[in-house]
XYZ file of C-alpha atoms in Angstrom:
537
model
C 135.312 77.207 47.608
C 138.448 79.197 46.757
C 140.230 81.563 49.198
C 138.634 84.710 47.753
C 135.122 83.275 48.108
C 135.959 82.206 51.679
C 137.017 85.695 52.790
C 133.995 87.295 51.126
C 131.715 84.894 53.042
C 133.478 85.613 56.349
C 133.137 89.344 55.800
C 129.439 89.040 55.027
C 128.868 86.938 58.107
C 130.692 89.441 60.312
C 128.532 92.301 59.040
C 125.183 90.506 59.050
C 125.590 89.192 62.588
C 125.419 92.819 63.748
C 121.693 92.867 63.046
C 120.816 89.614 64.754
C 122.091 90.200 68.261
C 120.343 88.952 71.333
C 118.794 91.610 73.598
C 120.231 89.768 76.550
C 123.818 89.999 75.329
C 126.075 91.551 77.976
C 129.367 91.737 76.062
C 130.180 95.342 75.011
C 132.202 94.091 72.054
C 131.020 90.538 71.361
C 133.471 90.208 68.482
C 136.123 92.282 66.722
C 133.688 94.030 64.398
C 130.793 95.104 66.638
C 130.317 97.321 69.697
C 127.500 98.493 71.939
C 126.197 102.067 72.093
C 124.425 103.038 75.322
C 121.747 105.719 75.637
C 121.130 105.041 79.310
C 124.184 106.755 80.699
C 122.262 109.316 82.712
C 119.144 108.037 84.442
C 117.143 104.961 85.453
C 116.646 102.503 82.659
C 115.001 99.241 81.874
C 118.327 97.525 82.700
C 117.528 96.456 86.277
C 120.994 95.037 86.988
C 122.687 98.208 85.770
C 120.440 100.406 87.888
C 120.911 98.195 90.940
C 124.711 98.361 90.668
C 124.649 102.156 90.259
C 122.532 102.485 93.388
C 124.835 100.214 95.403
C 127.924 102.127 94.308
C 126.277 105.424 95.259
C 125.796 104.248 98.835
C 129.546 103.955 99.383
C 132.343 106.539 99.494
C 133.529 108.266 96.357
C 137.110 109.543 95.971
C 137.738 112.619 93.800
C 141.364 113.072 92.738
C 142.051 116.489 91.250
C 144.407 117.333 88.464
C 147.771 119.004 88.901
C 150.353 117.075 86.914
C 153.138 115.453 88.901
C 152.247 117.526 91.972
C 148.968 115.602 92.021
C 150.796 112.317 91.405
C 153.044 112.736 94.478
C 150.183 113.842 96.705
C 147.905 111.088 95.394
C 150.444 108.477 96.419
C 150.087 109.478 100.056
C 146.343 109.935 99.868
C 145.685 106.627 98.216
C 148.103 104.811 100.522
C 146.121 105.931 103.559
C 142.825 104.619 102.195
C 143.482 101.915 99.637
C 146.041 100.139 101.842
C 143.608 99.852 104.745
C 140.906 97.273 104.329
C 138.374 99.043 106.577
C 138.430 102.003 104.198
C 139.136 100.381 100.843
C 136.108 98.091 100.949
C 133.787 101.078 101.301
C 135.287 103.105 98.437
C 132.995 102.395 95.531
C 133.972 105.038 92.991
C 137.109 106.981 92.077
C 136.834 110.003 89.784
C 140.107 111.510 88.528
C 141.466 114.146 86.184
C 144.939 114.662 84.725
C 147.615 113.935 87.377
C 145.064 112.183 89.570
C 144.349 109.791 86.714
C 148.093 109.225 86.174
C 148.085 107.844 89.703
C 144.909 105.744 89.865
C 144.924 104.069 86.422
C 148.308 102.317 86.880
C 147.360 101.433 90.449
C 144.265 99.544 89.279
C 146.304 97.733 86.621
C 148.684 96.234 89.220
C 148.257 93.045 91.196
C 147.576 93.372 94.934
C 151.150 92.823 96.117
C 152.565 95.322 93.628
C 149.907 97.831 94.624
C 151.331 97.891 98.156
C 154.818 98.727 96.907
C 153.379 101.239 94.400
C 151.767 103.353 97.137
C 154.471 102.916 99.750
C 154.173 102.853 103.517
C 150.926 103.789 105.284
C 152.360 106.226 107.837
C 153.910 109.670 107.536
C 156.564 109.073 110.273
C 157.844 112.662 110.000
C 160.032 112.425 113.070
C 162.069 109.583 111.533
C 162.749 111.155 108.163
C 166.256 112.258 107.233
C 168.232 113.427 104.189
C 170.933 110.879 103.472
C 172.844 109.552 100.510
C 170.841 108.544 97.389
C 172.418 105.113 97.783
C 170.991 104.677 101.270
C 167.890 102.558 100.563
C 165.990 103.289 103.725
C 162.336 104.230 103.527
C 163.101 107.089 105.932
C 165.743 108.614 103.619
C 164.005 111.254 101.515
C 166.928 111.337 99.053
C 166.211 107.758 97.949
C 163.242 106.796 95.828
C 162.094 103.245 95.190
C 161.550 103.118 91.393
C 158.566 100.823 91.973
C 156.714 103.587 93.836
C 154.233 105.980 92.308
C 156.177 108.991 93.623
C 159.052 108.091 91.252
C 156.979 109.253 88.258
C 157.933 112.944 88.720
C 161.620 112.029 88.321
C 160.933 110.699 84.792
C 159.238 113.851 83.491
C 160.223 117.439 82.926
C 158.748 120.496 81.239
C 161.514 120.227 78.603
C 160.866 116.565 77.787
C 157.114 117.203 77.636
C 157.532 120.071 75.160
C 160.000 118.120 73.074
C 157.753 115.058 72.926
C 155.405 116.815 70.484
C 158.170 117.511 67.987
C 160.547 114.586 68.243
C 159.792 110.922 68.959
C 162.316 108.673 70.643
C 160.263 105.594 69.753
C 160.001 106.041 66.015
C 162.331 107.699 63.499
C 160.155 110.645 62.548
C 159.588 114.272 63.512
C 156.374 115.915 64.761
C 154.687 112.939 66.450
C 152.301 115.386 68.128
C 149.824 113.817 70.566
C 151.355 110.384 70.053
C 154.671 111.723 71.286
C 152.974 113.068 74.437
C 151.229 109.713 74.914
C 154.522 107.848 74.608
C 156.274 110.156 77.056
C 153.588 109.610 79.680
C 153.592 105.868 79.100
C 157.378 105.815 79.593
C 156.893 107.521 82.935
C 153.666 106.001 84.308
C 153.337 102.538 82.757
C 156.541 100.962 81.433
C 158.533 101.226 84.707
C 155.868 99.070 86.389
C 155.873 96.520 83.525
C 152.527 97.753 82.228
C 151.958 97.844 78.481
C 151.157 101.216 76.863
C 148.718 99.631 74.402
C 146.748 97.726 77.040
C 143.024 97.926 76.207
C 141.033 100.102 78.594
C 138.542 97.558 79.911
C 137.585 95.916 83.222
C 139.648 92.787 82.574
C 142.880 94.823 82.307
C 142.199 96.817 85.464
C 142.112 93.721 87.671
C 143.221 95.680 90.727
C 139.642 96.871 91.226
C 139.072 93.917 93.533
C 135.980 95.320 95.192
C 134.311 96.252 91.920
C 135.003 99.975 92.267
C 133.927 102.185 89.347
C 136.784 104.181 87.853
C 135.961 107.463 86.058
C 138.603 109.400 84.148
C 137.496 112.861 83.060
C 138.073 114.997 79.966
C 136.052 117.219 77.713
C 134.839 116.869 74.129
C 135.168 120.004 72.065
C 131.715 120.698 70.710
C 130.951 121.712 67.156
C 130.469 125.284 68.364
C 133.610 125.168 70.486
C 131.847 124.172 73.709
C 133.642 122.143 76.379
C 131.324 119.154 76.824
C 131.931 116.910 79.883
C 133.252 113.524 78.774
C 133.854 110.484 80.957
C 136.029 107.449 80.327
C 135.246 104.360 82.396
C 136.506 100.848 81.579
C 132.894 99.961 80.683
C 131.634 103.043 78.862
C 133.177 106.069 77.190
C 131.077 109.116 76.453
C 128.926 111.875 77.863
C 125.551 112.217 79.454
C 122.366 114.158 78.833
C 123.227 117.837 79.165
C 122.049 121.068 77.601
C 124.839 120.790 75.043
C 122.767 118.142 73.179
C 125.923 116.427 72.018
C 127.537 113.293 73.410
C 124.421 112.205 75.390
C 125.389 108.575 74.872
C 128.337 106.277 75.482
C 130.142 103.553 73.609
C 132.152 100.617 74.887
C 135.876 101.499 75.021
C 136.600 98.714 72.551
C 134.391 100.564 70.057
C 135.995 103.977 70.592
C 138.204 105.560 67.904
C 136.961 103.139 65.242
C 135.199 103.793 61.946
C 131.717 102.337 61.252
C 131.597 99.610 58.673
C 127.987 100.499 57.908
C 125.865 103.596 58.380
C 123.103 101.460 59.906
C 122.726 100.495 63.560
C 120.426 97.964 65.157
C 118.671 98.987 68.359
C 116.833 97.274 71.180
C 115.539 99.430 74.065
C 118.282 101.698 75.377
C 121.097 99.881 73.540
C 122.204 99.810 69.945
C 124.899 97.874 68.188
C 127.174 99.175 65.446
C 129.397 97.351 62.978
C 132.959 98.634 62.920
C 136.133 98.360 60.948
C 138.977 96.594 62.681
C 140.747 98.577 65.389
C 142.099 98.335 68.901
C 139.713 100.729 70.641
C 140.774 102.940 73.532
C 144.041 102.156 75.389
C 145.119 103.104 78.889
C 147.943 105.341 77.618
C 145.476 107.255 75.409
C 143.191 107.733 78.411
C 145.957 109.217 80.555
C 147.377 111.378 77.778
C 143.927 112.767 76.920
C 142.920 113.642 80.484
C 146.334 115.290 80.858
C 146.116 117.310 77.636
C 145.958 120.727 79.280
C 148.040 122.201 76.484
C 145.287 122.492 73.865
C 144.843 126.245 74.315
C 148.553 127.047 74.135
C 150.534 127.553 70.940
C 152.363 125.745 69.417
C 151.131 122.662 71.338
C 147.509 123.399 70.392
C 148.446 122.228 66.912
C 148.546 118.677 68.307
C 145.336 118.068 70.258
C 144.092 114.547 71.082
C 141.835 113.645 68.151
C 139.826 110.452 67.895
C 137.217 109.030 65.602
C 133.952 109.593 67.437
C 130.693 107.832 66.658
C 127.598 110.028 66.244
C 124.518 107.782 66.329
C 120.945 108.772 65.538
C 118.708 106.403 67.437
C 115.506 107.572 65.718
C 116.858 107.060 62.227
C 118.935 104.062 63.327
C 121.967 105.439 61.567
C 125.490 106.329 62.600
C 128.296 108.476 61.241
C 131.761 109.233 62.547
C 133.865 112.335 62.765
C 137.311 113.226 64.004
C 136.830 115.178 67.241
C 139.093 116.965 69.723
C 139.280 115.898 73.368
C 141.242 117.510 76.200
C 141.917 117.967 79.903
C 138.848 119.185 81.852
C 140.924 120.462 84.788
C 140.139 124.107 84.056
C 136.464 123.309 84.592
C 135.892 120.475 87.101
C 139.440 120.467 88.481
C 138.522 118.409 91.547
C 136.546 115.779 89.560
C 133.454 115.835 91.784
C 130.819 116.341 89.057
C 130.693 112.728 87.782
C 130.210 111.535 91.384
C 127.427 114.035 92.040
C 125.812 113.055 88.745
C 125.745 109.438 89.892
C 124.173 110.325 93.233
C 127.200 109.550 95.436
C 126.235 109.938 99.088
C 129.736 110.628 100.441
C 132.683 112.197 98.650
C 136.265 112.857 99.680
C 137.554 115.669 97.472
C 141.353 115.934 97.235
C 142.162 119.467 96.107
C 145.776 118.997 94.981
C 146.183 122.603 93.856
C 149.089 125.007 93.426
C 147.060 127.935 94.799
C 147.729 128.605 98.502
C 145.019 129.741 100.872
C 145.381 133.431 101.689
C 143.360 136.010 103.573
C 142.764 139.446 102.162
C 142.502 142.700 104.139
C 138.721 142.406 104.073
C 138.761 138.888 105.488
C 138.002 137.189 102.158
C 139.807 133.841 101.745
C 141.456 133.286 98.370
C 141.839 129.725 97.123
C 141.788 127.405 94.089
C 139.255 129.013 91.750
C 137.186 125.880 91.131
C 136.154 125.535 94.812
C 134.126 128.779 95.047
C 132.689 128.091 91.605
C 131.018 124.908 92.967
C 129.026 127.263 95.204
C 128.275 129.811 92.465
C 130.776 132.253 93.995
C 133.007 134.284 91.685
C 136.588 133.032 92.150
C 139.150 135.308 93.823
C 142.444 133.427 94.155
C 144.333 136.573 95.213
C 141.776 137.506 97.950
C 141.531 141.089 96.657
C 137.710 141.343 96.747
C 135.909 142.972 99.656
C 133.362 140.196 99.914
C 132.337 136.921 98.267
C 130.440 137.829 95.087
C 127.749 135.502 93.814
C 127.266 134.919 90.118
C 123.937 136.367 89.024
C 122.064 134.129 86.640
C 120.385 135.792 83.670
C 116.762 134.782 84.052
C 116.055 135.646 80.421
C 118.279 132.796 79.191
C 116.643 129.497 78.322
C 119.811 127.665 79.200
C 122.428 127.843 81.902
C 125.612 129.796 81.113
C 128.175 126.999 80.731
C 131.006 129.302 79.658
C 131.377 131.210 82.956
C 132.978 129.029 85.636
C 130.823 130.126 88.577
C 127.682 129.426 86.577
C 128.886 126.252 84.857
C 130.031 124.651 88.106
C 127.396 125.827 90.585
C 126.080 122.739 92.304
C 125.837 123.901 95.975
C 124.110 126.931 97.459
C 126.425 129.920 97.889
C 125.461 130.304 101.563
C 127.695 127.318 102.423
C 130.919 128.688 100.950
C 131.959 131.144 103.681
C 131.776 128.323 106.252
C 134.123 126.151 104.164
C 136.546 129.001 103.376
C 136.872 130.075 107.006
C 137.344 126.500 108.239
C 140.159 125.765 105.771
C 141.918 129.041 106.594
C 141.658 128.435 110.318
C 143.126 124.943 109.935
C 146.097 126.356 108.019
C 146.805 129.065 110.591
C 146.397 126.632 113.479
C 148.925 124.246 111.949
C 146.406 121.407 111.736
C 145.401 119.276 108.723
C 143.610 121.450 106.188
C 140.413 119.416 105.929
C 136.754 120.168 106.506
C 133.571 118.146 106.405
C 130.233 119.511 105.260
C 127.244 117.248 105.864
C 123.985 117.083 103.983
C 124.766 119.627 101.302
C 121.809 119.872 98.928
C 122.832 119.239 95.340
C 121.450 121.826 92.921
C 120.328 121.066 89.400
C 123.087 121.649 86.888
C 122.305 121.162 83.201
C 125.947 121.722 82.134
C 126.820 118.371 83.743
C 123.454 116.663 83.564
C 122.974 116.718 87.348
C 119.299 116.490 88.294
C 119.778 117.835 91.834
C 117.518 117.496 94.873
C 119.630 114.905 96.726
C 122.135 115.548 99.508
C 125.794 114.634 99.883
C 128.411 114.620 102.641
C 131.563 116.367 101.378
C 134.980 115.965 102.969
C 137.309 118.616 101.499
C 141.108 118.038 101.729
C 143.134 121.058 100.619
C 146.805 120.924 99.605
C 148.611 123.705 101.441
C 151.286 123.944 104.104
C 149.924 124.200 107.655
C 151.687 126.729 109.881
C 154.924 125.441 111.432
C 154.523 122.057 109.696
C 158.266 121.643 109.235
C 158.664 121.744 113.027
C 157.515 118.131 113.073
C 160.813 117.123 111.349
C 164.186 116.434 112.871
C 166.143 119.714 113.234
C 168.842 118.538 110.843
C 166.303 117.715 108.097
C 164.402 120.966 108.669
C 167.658 122.925 108.325
C 168.652 121.154 105.131
C 165.225 121.667 103.581
C 165.156 125.379 104.501
C 168.395 125.931 102.592
C 167.327 124.031 99.462
C 165.743 126.044 96.627
C 163.702 123.005 95.466
C 161.543 123.536 98.533
C 160.929 127.268 97.990
C 157.436 126.574 96.595
C 156.616 123.501 98.659
C 153.989 122.087 98.232
C 152.471 124.536 95.708
C 154.392 123.595 92.541
C 152.971 124.786 89.218
C 151.671 122.049 86.910
C 154.379 122.993 84.382
C 157.046 121.899 86.880
C 156.792 118.255 85.970
C 160.161 117.232 87.427
C 160.140 116.833 91.202
C 163.238 115.548 92.962
C 163.046 112.422 95.169
C 163.332 114.691 98.214
C 160.379 116.849 97.141
C 158.195 113.943 95.993
C 158.849 112.020 99.230
C 157.921 115.052 101.333
C 154.780 115.699 99.234
C 153.658 112.132 99.872
C 154.516 112.521 103.571
C 152.452 115.701 103.846
C 149.457 113.949 102.289
C 149.790 111.012 104.715
C 150.234 113.314 107.710
C 147.090 115.259 106.728
C 144.947 112.123 106.752
C 146.729 110.547 109.709
C 146.217 113.555 111.946
C 142.562 113.983 111.103
C 141.937 110.287 111.667
C 139.278 110.776 114.338
C 136.986 112.146 111.620
C 137.473 109.362 109.109
C 135.987 106.558 111.177
C 132.727 108.401 111.445
C 132.716 109.401 107.787
C 133.248 105.792 106.612
C 130.746 104.379 109.092
C 127.853 102.779 107.255
C 124.433 104.295 107.911
């Protein structure tokens, strides 16, 4: 047999093995040319082990990390440190759902080994009274002017609005102009992966995220731009990448990450039950840097950056015809829709959720008593958002009963998953906490989840929600040493603390340290509530 005949035979074997797979196979990509497609991403299936694991994960606590760029990164460091560094909490956290800046924090964390994770998140106490502003060369953990480069809070010092904008037009890694999305991906990797000795092209799969020691499910959120321009919820987990069954009738399936962004070798697929297998041309699949750059692609509606959206080859299977085709599709940041990342957790039936609202919108009270806040929060209750608190009362979105489908283009319709009667209670509690100078947190028990076809949520179950809102409690700086308080009050970098716009990517060590400290203080000083929340039923 000559070399040409040998390679022809190898190619034929690789293709034909696609159609002779064992139903019991568990590998999502059993070899370099095949991948699994899953049609059971949304409800109970014949896969008993898969269903059992989903149920077990739902019984634990789910963490929802909102978007917010580097603001969310700095806050997430403190929030994660207080829960992931403490065994009594960490073992009960079964899912983490994150968007944009929240994902920039949690993905690298799960890639690190246990000892490096501890350094990455820093100390587990706020210790406000011991903080001081010293020399940048003074390597004390209490010196807010010094930042350990191995910490997560050092990420905001490696990014800026200027470098982000420039990354689309000029690449420092390769000698060419207009790298587009790849330039953005490289910039983020330089800030969030490389400094921690993590490879930008690391495959996005469970083996590479070894830090998930208690088998936690990680969900990174984005949206798929539909063929009619719709924003279709899209989830990226290390096991499956795709959507779920919604009224959009697109992306109601998932593919293994190793099969994502690859072209089919054949238009035929072989199916067994809820699974199919597709033959693919060689490719690397989805990488961690692509995941973080896609969930952070909030620029897709803004010229000229909208010229460079994340685009990937996306499989479009037809299970009835047992065929598949592929198309180049646009993906982007879903922060303008499910900013707090709670929808994937509710879809999976999570019983308890801690929602970290790392927003740039401060709580404010209008003359009529209405509380203005981050627009996504009232939308979860079907209340029309009013961030400026100018309305005279909370207005509910009125569904059009003549429509066959839910309105998924209007935020307060798209996101409604709780009854509107529960919103006033939450708004008043958060505002009272801010004015009292206490941690801005509030727990709502046994909220009934409403059916939501925009996210494929069946509804009918209940959930305990613990809301944690990023804002500055009254007189919070009084907890600091007088000398530090004085220095902060005269520094313009703190004028907007902690409500920095997502476009302000650069945060000084002083600001990032204080953001992390605020997050730790919030959890530390509401500690009496956490023991009960984490207590197993």
